[in-house]
Amino acid sequence: MVQASDFAFSGLHIPGNTSNAVGSRVTPVSVTQIPGLNTLGISMVRIDYAPWGINSLHTHPRATEILIVIEGSLEVGFVTSNPENRHITKILKKGDVFVFPVGLIHYQRNIGYGNAVAIAALSSQNPGVITIANTIFGSKPDISTDLLAKAFQVDKSIVWQLQTKF
Protein backbone atom coordinates (compact mmCIF):
# COMPACT_ATOMS: atom_id res chain seq x y z
CA MET A 1 0.00 0.00 0.00
CA VAL A 2 1.32 3.38 -1.03
CA GLN A 3 1.59 6.02 1.68
CA ALA A 4 2.25 9.78 1.70
CA SER A 5 5.73 9.08 3.12
CA ASP A 6 6.59 7.32 -0.18
CA PHE A 7 6.32 10.72 -1.88
CA ALA A 8 7.91 13.04 0.69
CA PHE A 9 11.35 14.02 2.00
CA SER A 10 12.27 16.40 4.81
CA GLY A 11 15.68 17.93 5.29
CA LEU A 12 16.74 20.05 2.32
CA HIS A 13 16.65 23.09 4.58
CA ILE A 14 19.46 21.58 6.71
CA PRO A 15 22.99 22.60 5.63
CA GLY A 16 25.26 19.68 4.79
CA ASN A 17 28.53 19.14 6.68
CA THR A 18 31.30 20.48 4.44
CA SER A 19 34.15 19.57 6.82
CA ASN A 20 35.79 17.13 4.41
CA ALA A 21 38.66 17.06 1.92
CA VAL A 22 36.72 18.74 -0.90
CA GLY A 23 34.70 21.21 1.19
CA SER A 24 31.25 20.24 -0.06
CA ARG A 25 28.33 17.97 0.77
CA VAL A 26 25.64 16.66 -1.58
CA THR A 27 22.26 15.81 -0.07
CA PRO A 28 20.41 13.62 -2.58
CA VAL A 29 16.66 13.30 -3.05
CA SER A 30 16.31 10.40 -5.44
CA VAL A 31 14.33 7.15 -5.59
CA THR A 32 16.36 5.88 -2.62
CA GLN A 33 14.97 8.67 -0.41
CA ILE A 34 11.54 8.95 -2.08
CA PRO A 35 10.34 5.57 -3.40
CA GLY A 36 7.44 7.35 -5.15
CA LEU A 37 9.94 8.79 -7.65
CA ASN A 38 10.32 5.33 -9.21
CA THR A 39 9.73 5.58 -12.99
CA LEU A 40 9.02 9.34 -12.82
CA GLY A 41 12.37 10.41 -14.30
CA ILE A 42 13.25 13.19 -11.82
CA SER A 43 15.36 13.74 -8.73
CA MET A 44 17.18 16.58 -7.01
CA VAL A 45 20.09 17.42 -4.73
CA ARG A 46 21.15 20.16 -2.38
CA ILE A 47 24.85 21.00 -2.57
CA ASP A 48 26.56 22.90 0.25
CA TYR A 49 30.01 24.40 -0.32
CA ALA A 50 32.51 25.73 2.22
CA PRO A 51 34.54 28.73 1.06
CA TRP A 52 36.57 27.52 -1.96
CA GLY A 53 34.96 24.08 -1.67
CA ILE A 54 34.34 22.01 -4.78
CA ASN A 55 31.88 19.47 -6.05
CA SER A 56 34.64 17.46 -7.70
CA LEU A 57 34.79 16.39 -11.34
CA HIS A 58 31.99 13.89 -11.88
CA THR A 59 29.40 12.69 -14.35
CA HIS A 60 25.82 11.44 -14.23
CA PRO A 61 25.51 8.56 -16.71
CA ARG A 62 21.71 8.64 -16.74
CA ALA A 63 20.75 12.31 -16.31
CA THR A 64 21.05 15.89 -17.42
CA GLU A 65 21.44 18.28 -14.48
CA ILE A 66 20.09 21.81 -14.10
CA LEU A 67 21.53 23.79 -11.17
CA ILE A 68 20.42 27.04 -9.51
CA VAL A 69 22.60 28.99 -7.08
CA ILE A 70 20.66 29.79 -3.89
CA GLU A 71 23.49 31.48 -1.98
CA GLY A 72 27.01 32.60 -2.91
CA SER A 73 28.90 32.45 -6.22
CA LEU A 74 30.06 29.37 -8.08
CA GLU A 75 32.43 28.68 -10.94
CA VAL A 76 30.81 25.86 -12.92
CA GLY A 77 31.92 23.98 -15.97
CA PHE A 78 31.81 20.88 -18.11
CA VAL A 79 33.97 19.35 -20.82
CA THR A 80 32.48 18.34 -24.17
CA SER A 81 33.18 14.90 -25.61
CA ASN A 82 36.06 13.81 -27.86
CA PRO A 83 37.63 14.92 -30.07
CA GLU A 84 36.88 18.56 -29.20
CA ASN A 85 37.09 18.34 -25.36
CA ARG A 86 36.03 21.99 -24.98
CA HIS A 87 35.88 23.37 -21.44
CA ILE A 88 32.63 25.32 -21.08
CA THR A 89 32.70 27.44 -17.91
CA LYS A 90 30.76 30.28 -16.30
CA ILE A 91 30.62 32.22 -13.04
CA LEU A 92 27.17 31.99 -11.44
CA LYS A 93 25.71 34.28 -8.80
CA LYS A 94 22.61 33.89 -6.63
CA GLY A 95 19.60 33.07 -8.83
CA ASP A 96 21.66 32.02 -11.87
CA VAL A 97 20.98 28.68 -13.58
CA PHE A 98 23.31 26.36 -15.55
CA VAL A 99 22.75 23.05 -17.38
CA PHE A 100 25.17 20.10 -17.44
CA PRO A 101 24.33 17.75 -20.35
CA VAL A 102 23.89 14.04 -19.63
CA GLY A 103 27.09 12.05 -19.30
CA LEU A 104 29.56 14.97 -19.51
CA ILE A 105 32.23 15.51 -16.86
CA HIS A 106 31.39 18.60 -14.83
CA TYR A 107 32.14 20.41 -11.56
CA GLN A 108 31.29 23.37 -9.34
CA ARG A 109 33.59 25.48 -7.16
CA ASN A 110 32.65 28.07 -4.57
CA ILE A 111 34.65 31.16 -5.50
CA GLY A 112 33.60 33.20 -2.49
CA TYR A 113 34.82 33.65 1.05
CA GLY A 114 31.44 32.62 2.50
CA ASN A 115 29.39 29.46 2.16
CA ALA A 116 27.47 28.71 -1.01
CA VAL A 117 24.35 26.62 -1.63
CA ALA A 118 22.88 25.23 -4.85
CA ILE A 119 19.89 23.08 -5.73
CA ALA A 120 20.04 20.83 -8.78
CA ALA A 121 17.36 18.85 -10.56
CA LEU A 122 18.25 15.73 -12.54
CA SER A 123 16.33 14.07 -15.36
CA SER A 124 16.29 10.61 -13.76
CA GLN A 125 15.01 9.14 -10.52
CA ASN A 126 18.36 7.30 -10.38
CA PRO A 127 20.92 9.55 -12.15
CA GLY A 128 24.02 7.76 -10.90
CA VAL A 129 27.24 9.57 -10.12
CA ILE A 130 30.78 8.73 -11.16
CA THR A 131 33.36 10.84 -9.34
CA ILE A 132 36.34 10.86 -11.67
CA ALA A 133 39.30 10.92 -9.26
CA ASN A 134 37.71 8.37 -6.89
CA THR A 135 36.87 6.07 -9.78
CA ILE A 136 40.29 6.17 -11.42
CA PHE A 137 42.55 6.25 -8.38
CA GLY A 138 40.34 4.53 -5.80
CA SER A 139 39.09 1.46 -7.65
CA LYS A 140 39.31 -1.91 -5.88
CA PRO A 141 41.30 -3.73 -7.00
CA ASP A 142 43.60 -0.93 -8.21
CA ILE A 143 43.87 -0.16 -11.91
CA SER A 144 47.42 -1.04 -12.94
CA THR A 145 49.93 1.69 -12.08
CA ASP A 146 51.64 1.04 -15.45
CA LEU A 147 48.38 1.57 -17.32
CA LEU A 148 47.51 4.79 -15.47
CA ALA A 149 51.06 6.15 -15.80
CA LYS A 150 50.91 5.62 -19.55
CA ALA A 151 47.37 6.99 -19.89
CA PHE A 152 48.20 10.16 -17.94
CA GLN A 153 51.79 10.31 -19.24
CA VAL A 154 53.28 10.66 -15.75
CA ASP A 155 55.74 8.73 -13.64
CA LYS A 156 54.43 5.63 -11.84
CA SER A 157 55.34 7.20 -8.48
CA ILE A 158 52.79 9.97 -9.10
CA VAL A 159 50.07 7.38 -9.84
CA TRP A 160 50.98 5.41 -6.73
CA GLN A 161 50.82 8.59 -4.61
CA LEU A 162 47.37 9.40 -6.00
CA GLN A 163 46.14 5.84 -5.41
CA THR A 164 47.12 6.06 -1.74
CA LYS A 165 44.92 9.18 -1.31
CA PHE A 166 41.79 7.46 -2.58
Coordinates of N, CA and C in Angstrom, one line a residue:
M1 N 0.8 -1.2 0.0 CA 0.0 0.0 0.0 C 0.9 1.2 0.0
V2 N 0.6 2.1 -0.9 CA 1.3 3.4 -1.0 C 0.9 4.3 0.1
Q3 N 1.9 5.1 0.6 CA 1.6 6.0 1.7 C 2.2 7.4 1.3
A4 N 1.7 8.4 2.0 CA 2.3 9.8 1.7 C 3.8 9.8 1.9
S5 N 4.3 9.1 2.9 CA 5.7 9.1 3.1 C 6.5 8.5 1.9
D6 N 5.9 7.8 1.0 CA 6.6 7.3 -0.2 C 6.8 8.4 -1.2
F7 N 6.2 9.6 -0.9 CA 6.3 10.7 -1.9 C 6.9 12.0 -1.2
A8 N 7.5 11.9 0.0 CA 7.9 13.0 0.7 C 9.3 12.9 1.2
F9 N 10.0 14.0 1.4 CA 11.4 14.0 2.0 C 11.5 15.3 2.8
S10 N 12.0 15.2 4.0 CA 12.3 16.4 4.8 C 13.8 16.5 5.0
G11 N 14.3 17.7 4.9 CA 15.7 17.9 5.3 C 16.5 18.8 4.3
L12 N 15.9 19.2 3.2 CA 16.7 20.0 2.3 C 17.0 21.4 2.9
H13 N 16.4 21.8 3.9 CA 16.7 23.1 4.6 C 17.9 23.0 5.5
I14 N 18.3 21.8 5.8 CA 19.5 21.6 6.7 C 20.8 21.6 6.0
P15 N 21.7 22.5 6.3 CA 23.0 22.6 5.6 C 23.8 21.3 5.8
G16 N 24.4 20.9 4.7 CA 25.3 19.7 4.8 C 26.6 20.0 5.4
N17 N 27.2 19.0 6.0 CA 28.5 19.1 6.7 C 29.6 19.2 5.6
T18 N 30.3 20.3 5.5 CA 31.3 20.5 4.4 C 32.7 20.3 5.0
S19 N 32.8 19.8 6.2 CA 34.2 19.6 6.8 C 34.7 18.3 6.3
N20 N 35.2 18.3 5.1 CA 35.8 17.1 4.4 C 36.8 17.6 3.4
A21 N 37.5 16.7 2.8 CA 38.7 17.1 1.9 C 38.3 18.0 0.8
V22 N 37.1 17.9 0.2 CA 36.7 18.7 -0.9 C 35.9 20.0 -0.5
G23 N 35.4 20.0 0.7 CA 34.7 21.2 1.2 C 33.3 21.3 0.6
S24 N 32.6 20.2 0.4 CA 31.3 20.2 -0.1 C 30.5 19.0 0.5
R25 N 29.2 19.1 0.4 CA 28.3 18.0 0.8 C 27.1 18.0 -0.1
V26 N 26.8 16.8 -0.7 CA 25.6 16.7 -1.6 C 24.6 15.9 -0.8
T27 N 23.4 16.5 -0.7 CA 22.3 15.8 -0.1 C 21.3 15.4 -1.2
P28 N 21.2 14.1 -1.5 CA 20.4 13.6 -2.6 C 18.9 13.4 -2.2
V29 N 18.1 13.6 -3.2 CA 16.7 13.3 -3.0 C 16.3 12.6 -4.3
S30 N 16.5 11.2 -4.3 CA 16.3 10.4 -5.4 C 15.4 9.3 -5.0
V31 N 15.3 8.3 -5.9 CA 14.3 7.2 -5.6 C 14.7 6.4 -4.3
T32 N 16.0 6.5 -3.9 CA 16.4 5.9 -2.6 C 15.7 6.6 -1.4
Q33 N 15.6 7.9 -1.5 CA 15.0 8.7 -0.4 C 13.5 8.8 -0.6
I34 N 13.0 8.8 -1.8 CA 11.5 8.9 -2.1 C 11.1 7.8 -3.0
P35 N 10.7 6.7 -2.5 CA 10.3 5.6 -3.4 C 9.3 5.9 -4.5
G36 N 8.5 6.9 -4.2 CA 7.4 7.3 -5.1 C 8.0 8.0 -6.4
L37 N 9.3 8.3 -6.4 CA 9.9 8.8 -7.7 C 10.2 7.7 -8.7
N38 N 10.1 6.4 -8.3 CA 10.3 5.3 -9.2 C 9.5 5.5 -10.5
T39 N 10.2 5.4 -11.6 CA 9.7 5.6 -13.0 C 9.3 7.0 -13.4
L40 N 9.5 8.0 -12.5 CA 9.0 9.3 -12.8 C 10.1 10.2 -13.5
G41 N 11.3 9.7 -13.5 CA 12.4 10.4 -14.3 C 12.9 11.7 -13.7
I42 N 12.7 11.9 -12.4 CA 13.2 13.2 -11.8 C 13.9 12.9 -10.5
S43 N 14.8 13.7 -10.1 CA 15.4 13.7 -8.7 C 16.0 15.1 -8.5
M44 N 16.5 15.3 -7.3 CA 17.2 16.6 -7.0 C 18.2 16.4 -5.9
V45 N 19.1 17.4 -5.8 CA 20.1 17.4 -4.7 C 20.2 18.8 -4.2
R46 N 20.7 18.9 -3.0 CA 21.2 20.2 -2.4 C 22.7 20.0 -2.3
I47 N 23.4 21.0 -2.7 CA 24.9 21.0 -2.6 C 25.3 22.2 -1.7
D48 N 26.0 21.9 -0.6 CA 26.6 22.9 0.3 C 28.1 23.0 0.0
Y49 N 28.6 24.2 -0.1 CA 30.0 24.4 -0.3 C 30.6 25.3 0.8
A50 N 31.7 24.9 1.3 CA 32.5 25.7 2.2 C 33.2 26.7 1.3
P51 N 33.8 27.8 1.9 CA 34.5 28.7 1.1 C 35.6 28.0 0.3
W52 N 35.6 28.2 -1.0 CA 36.6 27.5 -2.0 C 36.4 26.0 -2.1
G53 N 35.3 25.5 -1.5 CA 35.0 24.1 -1.7 C 34.5 23.7 -3.1
I54 N 34.7 22.5 -3.4 CA 34.3 22.0 -4.8 C 33.4 20.8 -4.7
N55 N 32.6 20.7 -5.7 CA 31.9 19.5 -6.0 C 32.7 18.9 -7.2
S56 N 33.6 17.9 -6.8 CA 34.6 17.5 -7.7 C 34.2 17.0 -9.1
L57 N 35.1 16.9 -10.0 CA 34.8 16.4 -11.3 C 34.0 15.1 -11.3
H58 N 32.8 15.1 -11.9 CA 32.0 13.9 -11.9 C 31.1 13.9 -13.1
T59 N 30.4 12.8 -13.3 CA 29.4 12.7 -14.4 C 28.2 11.9 -13.9
H60 N 27.1 12.2 -14.5 CA 25.8 11.4 -14.2 C 25.5 10.7 -15.5
P61 N 25.7 9.3 -15.5 CA 25.5 8.6 -16.7 C 24.1 8.5 -17.2
R62 N 23.1 8.8 -16.3 CA 21.7 8.6 -16.7 C 20.9 9.9 -16.6
A63 N 21.6 11.1 -16.5 CA 20.8 12.3 -16.3 C 21.5 13.6 -16.8
T64 N 20.7 14.5 -17.3 CA 21.1 15.9 -17.4 C 20.8 16.6 -16.1
E65 N 21.6 17.6 -15.7 CA 21.4 18.3 -14.5 C 21.2 19.8 -14.8
I66 N 20.3 20.4 -14.0 CA 20.1 21.8 -14.1 C 20.3 22.3 -12.7
L67 N 21.1 23.3 -12.5 CA 21.5 23.8 -11.2 C 21.2 25.3 -11.0
I68 N 20.7 25.6 -9.8 CA 20.4 27.0 -9.5 C 21.2 27.4 -8.2
V69 N 21.9 28.5 -8.3 CA 22.6 29.0 -7.1 C 21.6 29.7 -6.1
I70 N 21.6 29.2 -4.9 CA 20.7 29.8 -3.9 C 21.4 30.8 -3.1
E71 N 22.7 30.6 -2.8 CA 23.5 31.5 -2.0 C 24.9 31.4 -2.5
G72 N 25.6 32.6 -2.5 CA 27.0 32.6 -2.9 C 27.2 32.7 -4.4
S73 N 28.5 32.4 -4.8 CA 28.9 32.5 -6.2 C 29.7 31.2 -6.5
L74 N 29.4 30.6 -7.7 CA 30.1 29.4 -8.1 C 30.7 29.5 -9.5
E75 N 31.9 28.9 -9.6 CA 32.4 28.7 -10.9 C 31.9 27.3 -11.3
V76 N 31.3 27.2 -12.5 CA 30.8 25.9 -12.9 C 31.4 25.6 -14.3
G77 N 31.4 24.3 -14.6 CA 31.9 24.0 -16.0 C 31.7 22.5 -16.3
F78 N 31.8 22.3 -17.6 CA 31.8 20.9 -18.1 C 32.7 20.8 -19.3
V79 N 33.1 19.6 -19.7 CA 34.0 19.3 -20.8 C 33.2 18.6 -21.9
T80 N 33.2 19.1 -23.1 CA 32.5 18.3 -24.2 C 33.2 17.1 -24.5
S81 N 32.6 16.2 -25.3 CA 33.2 14.9 -25.6 C 34.3 15.0 -26.7
N82 N 35.0 13.9 -26.8 CA 36.1 13.8 -27.9 C 35.5 14.1 -29.2
P83 N 36.2 14.6 -30.2 CA 37.6 14.9 -30.1 C 37.8 16.4 -29.6
E84 N 36.7 17.1 -29.5 CA 36.9 18.6 -29.2 C 37.4 18.8 -27.8
N85 N 36.8 18.2 -26.8 CA 37.1 18.3 -25.4 C 37.1 19.8 -25.0
R86 N 36.1 20.6 -25.3 CA 36.0 22.0 -25.0 C 35.6 22.1 -23.5
H87 N 36.2 23.0 -22.8 CA 35.9 23.4 -21.4 C 34.9 24.6 -21.5
I88 N 33.7 24.3 -21.1 CA 32.6 25.3 -21.1 C 32.5 25.7 -19.6
T89 N 32.7 27.0 -19.3 CA 32.7 27.4 -17.9 C 32.0 28.8 -17.8
K90 N 31.5 29.0 -16.6 CA 30.8 30.3 -16.3 C 30.8 30.5 -14.8
I91 N 30.8 31.8 -14.4 CA 30.6 32.2 -13.0 C 29.1 32.5 -12.8
L92 N 28.6 31.8 -11.8 CA 27.2 32.0 -11.4 C 27.0 32.7 -10.1
K93 N 26.1 33.6 -10.0 CA 25.7 34.3 -8.8 C 24.3 33.8 -8.4
K94 N 23.9 34.2 -7.2 CA 22.6 33.9 -6.6 C 21.5 34.1 -7.7
G95 N 20.7 33.0 -7.9 CA 19.6 33.1 -8.8 C 20.0 32.6 -10.2
D96 N 21.3 32.5 -10.5 CA 21.7 32.0 -11.9 C 21.5 30.5 -12.0
V97 N 21.3 30.1 -13.3 CA 21.0 28.7 -13.6 C 22.0 28.2 -14.6
F98 N 22.4 26.9 -14.6 CA 23.3 26.4 -15.6 C 22.9 24.9 -15.8
V99 N 23.1 24.4 -17.0 CA 22.7 23.1 -17.4 C 24.0 22.3 -17.7
F100 N 24.1 21.0 -17.1 CA 25.2 20.1 -17.4 C 24.6 18.9 -18.2
P101 N 24.9 18.8 -19.5 CA 24.3 17.8 -20.4 C 24.7 16.3 -19.8
V102 N 23.8 15.4 -20.1 CA 23.9 14.0 -19.6 C 25.2 13.5 -20.0
G103 N 25.9 12.8 -19.0 CA 27.1 12.1 -19.3 C 28.4 12.8 -19.4
L104 N 28.3 14.2 -19.4 CA 29.6 15.0 -19.5 C 30.2 15.2 -18.1
I105 N 31.5 15.2 -18.1 CA 32.2 15.5 -16.9 C 32.0 17.0 -16.5
H106 N 31.6 17.2 -15.3 CA 31.4 18.6 -14.8 C 31.8 18.8 -13.4
Y107 N 31.7 20.1 -12.9 CA 32.1 20.4 -11.6 C 31.5 21.7 -11.2
Q108 N 31.6 22.0 -9.9 CA 31.3 23.4 -9.3 C 32.3 23.7 -8.3
R109 N 32.7 25.0 -8.2 CA 33.6 25.5 -7.2 C 33.1 26.8 -6.6
N110 N 33.0 26.8 -5.3 CA 32.7 28.1 -4.6 C 33.8 29.0 -4.7
I111 N 33.6 30.2 -5.3 CA 34.7 31.2 -5.5 C 34.6 32.3 -4.5
G112 N 33.8 32.1 -3.5 CA 33.6 33.2 -2.5 C 34.2 32.9 -1.2
Y113 N 34.2 33.8 -0.3 CA 34.8 33.7 1.1 C 33.8 33.2 2.1
G114 N 32.5 33.1 1.6 CA 31.4 32.6 2.5 C 30.9 31.3 1.9
N115 N 30.0 30.7 2.6 CA 29.4 29.5 2.2 C 28.5 29.7 0.9
A116 N 28.3 28.7 0.1 CA 27.5 28.7 -1.0 C 26.5 27.5 -1.0
V117 N 25.4 27.7 -1.6 CA 24.3 26.6 -1.6 C 23.8 26.6 -3.0
A118 N 23.6 25.4 -3.6 CA 22.9 25.2 -4.8 C 21.9 24.1 -4.7
I119 N 20.9 24.2 -5.6 CA 19.9 23.1 -5.7 C 20.0 22.7 -7.2
A120 N 20.0 21.3 -7.4 CA 20.0 20.8 -8.8 C 18.9 19.8 -9.0
A121 N 18.3 19.9 -10.2 CA 17.4 18.9 -10.6 C 18.0 18.0 -11.6
L122 N 17.7 16.7 -11.6 CA 18.2 15.7 -12.5 C 17.1 15.0 -13.2
S123 N 17.4 14.7 -14.5 CA 16.3 14.1 -15.4 C 16.2 12.6 -15.2
S124 N 16.4 12.0 -14.0 CA 16.3 10.6 -13.8 C 16.0 10.4 -12.3
Q125 N 15.2 9.4 -11.9 CA 15.0 9.1 -10.5 C 16.2 8.4 -9.9
N126 N 17.1 8.0 -10.8 CA 18.4 7.3 -10.4 C 19.5 7.7 -11.3
P127 N 20.0 9.0 -11.2 CA 20.9 9.6 -12.2 C 22.3 8.9 -12.2
G128 N 22.7 8.3 -11.0 CA 24.0 7.8 -10.9 C 25.0 8.9 -10.8
V129 N 26.1 8.6 -10.2 CA 27.2 9.6 -10.1 C 28.6 8.8 -10.2
I130 N 29.4 9.3 -11.0 CA 30.8 8.7 -11.2 C 31.7 9.9 -10.9
T131 N 32.4 9.8 -9.7 CA 33.4 10.8 -9.3 C 34.7 10.4 -10.0
I132 N 35.2 11.3 -10.8 CA 36.3 10.9 -11.7 C 37.6 10.4 -10.9
A133 N 38.1 11.3 -10.0 CA 39.3 10.9 -9.3 C 39.1 9.7 -8.4
N134 N 38.0 9.6 -7.7 CA 37.7 8.4 -6.9 C 37.7 7.1 -7.7
T135 N 37.0 7.2 -8.9 CA 36.9 6.1 -9.8 C 38.2 5.6 -10.3
I136 N 39.0 6.5 -10.8 CA 40.3 6.2 -11.4 C 41.3 5.7 -10.4
F137 N 41.5 6.5 -9.3 CA 42.6 6.2 -8.4 C 42.1 5.5 -7.1
G138 N 40.8 5.2 -7.0 CA 40.3 4.5 -5.8 C 39.7 3.2 -6.1
S139 N 39.8 2.7 -7.3 CA 39.1 1.5 -7.7 C 39.7 0.3 -6.9
K140 N 38.9 -0.7 -6.6 CA 39.3 -1.9 -5.9 C 38.9 -3.1 -6.7
P141 N 39.9 -3.9 -7.2 CA 41.3 -3.7 -7.0 C 41.8 -2.5 -7.8
D142 N 43.0 -2.1 -7.5 CA 43.6 -0.9 -8.2 C 43.7 -1.2 -9.7
I143 N 43.5 -0.1 -10.5 CA 43.9 -0.2 -11.9 C 45.4 -0.2 -11.9
S144 N 46.0 -0.9 -12.8 CA 47.4 -1.0 -12.9 C 48.1 0.3 -13.0
T145 N 49.1 0.5 -12.1 CA 49.9 1.7 -12.1 C 50.6 1.9 -13.4
D146 N 51.0 0.9 -14.1 CA 51.6 1.0 -15.5 C 50.6 1.6 -16.4
L147 N 49.4 1.1 -16.4 CA 48.4 1.6 -17.3 C 48.1 3.0 -17.1
L148 N 47.8 3.4 -15.8 CA 47.5 4.8 -15.5 C 48.7 5.7 -15.8
A149 N 49.9 5.3 -15.5 CA 51.1 6.2 -15.8 C 51.1 6.4 -17.3
K150 N 50.9 5.4 -18.1 CA 50.9 5.6 -19.6 C 49.7 6.5 -20.0
A151 N 48.6 6.2 -19.5 CA 47.4 7.0 -19.9 C 47.5 8.5 -19.6
F152 N 48.1 8.8 -18.4 CA 48.2 10.2 -17.9 C 49.6 10.8 -18.3
Q153 N 50.4 9.9 -18.8 CA 51.8 10.3 -19.2 C 52.6 11.0 -18.1
V154 N 52.6 10.2 -17.0 CA 53.3 10.7 -15.8 C 54.1 9.5 -15.2
D155 N 55.0 9.8 -14.3 CA 55.7 8.7 -13.6 C 54.9 7.9 -12.8
K156 N 55.2 6.6 -12.7 CA 54.4 5.6 -11.8 C 54.3 6.1 -10.4
S157 N 55.4 6.8 -9.9 CA 55.3 7.2 -8.5 C 54.2 8.2 -8.2
I158 N 53.9 9.0 -9.2 CA 52.8 10.0 -9.1 C 51.5 9.2 -9.0
V159 N 51.3 8.2 -9.9 CA 50.1 7.4 -9.8 C 49.9 6.7 -8.5
W160 N 51.0 6.1 -8.0 CA 51.0 5.4 -6.7 C 50.6 6.4 -5.6
Q161 N 51.1 7.6 -5.6 CA 50.8 8.6 -4.6 C 49.3 8.9 -4.7
L162 N 48.8 9.1 -5.9 CA 47.4 9.4 -6.0 C 46.5 8.2 -5.5
Q163 N 46.9 7.0 -5.8 CA 46.1 5.8 -5.4 C 46.1 5.7 -3.9
T164 N 47.1 6.2 -3.2 CA 47.1 6.1 -1.7 C 46.2 7.1 -1.1
K165 N 45.8 8.1 -1.8 CA 44.9 9.2 -1.3 C 43.5 8.8 -1.4
F166 N 43.2 7.9 -2.3 CA 41.8 7.5 -2.6 C 41.6 6.0 -2.1

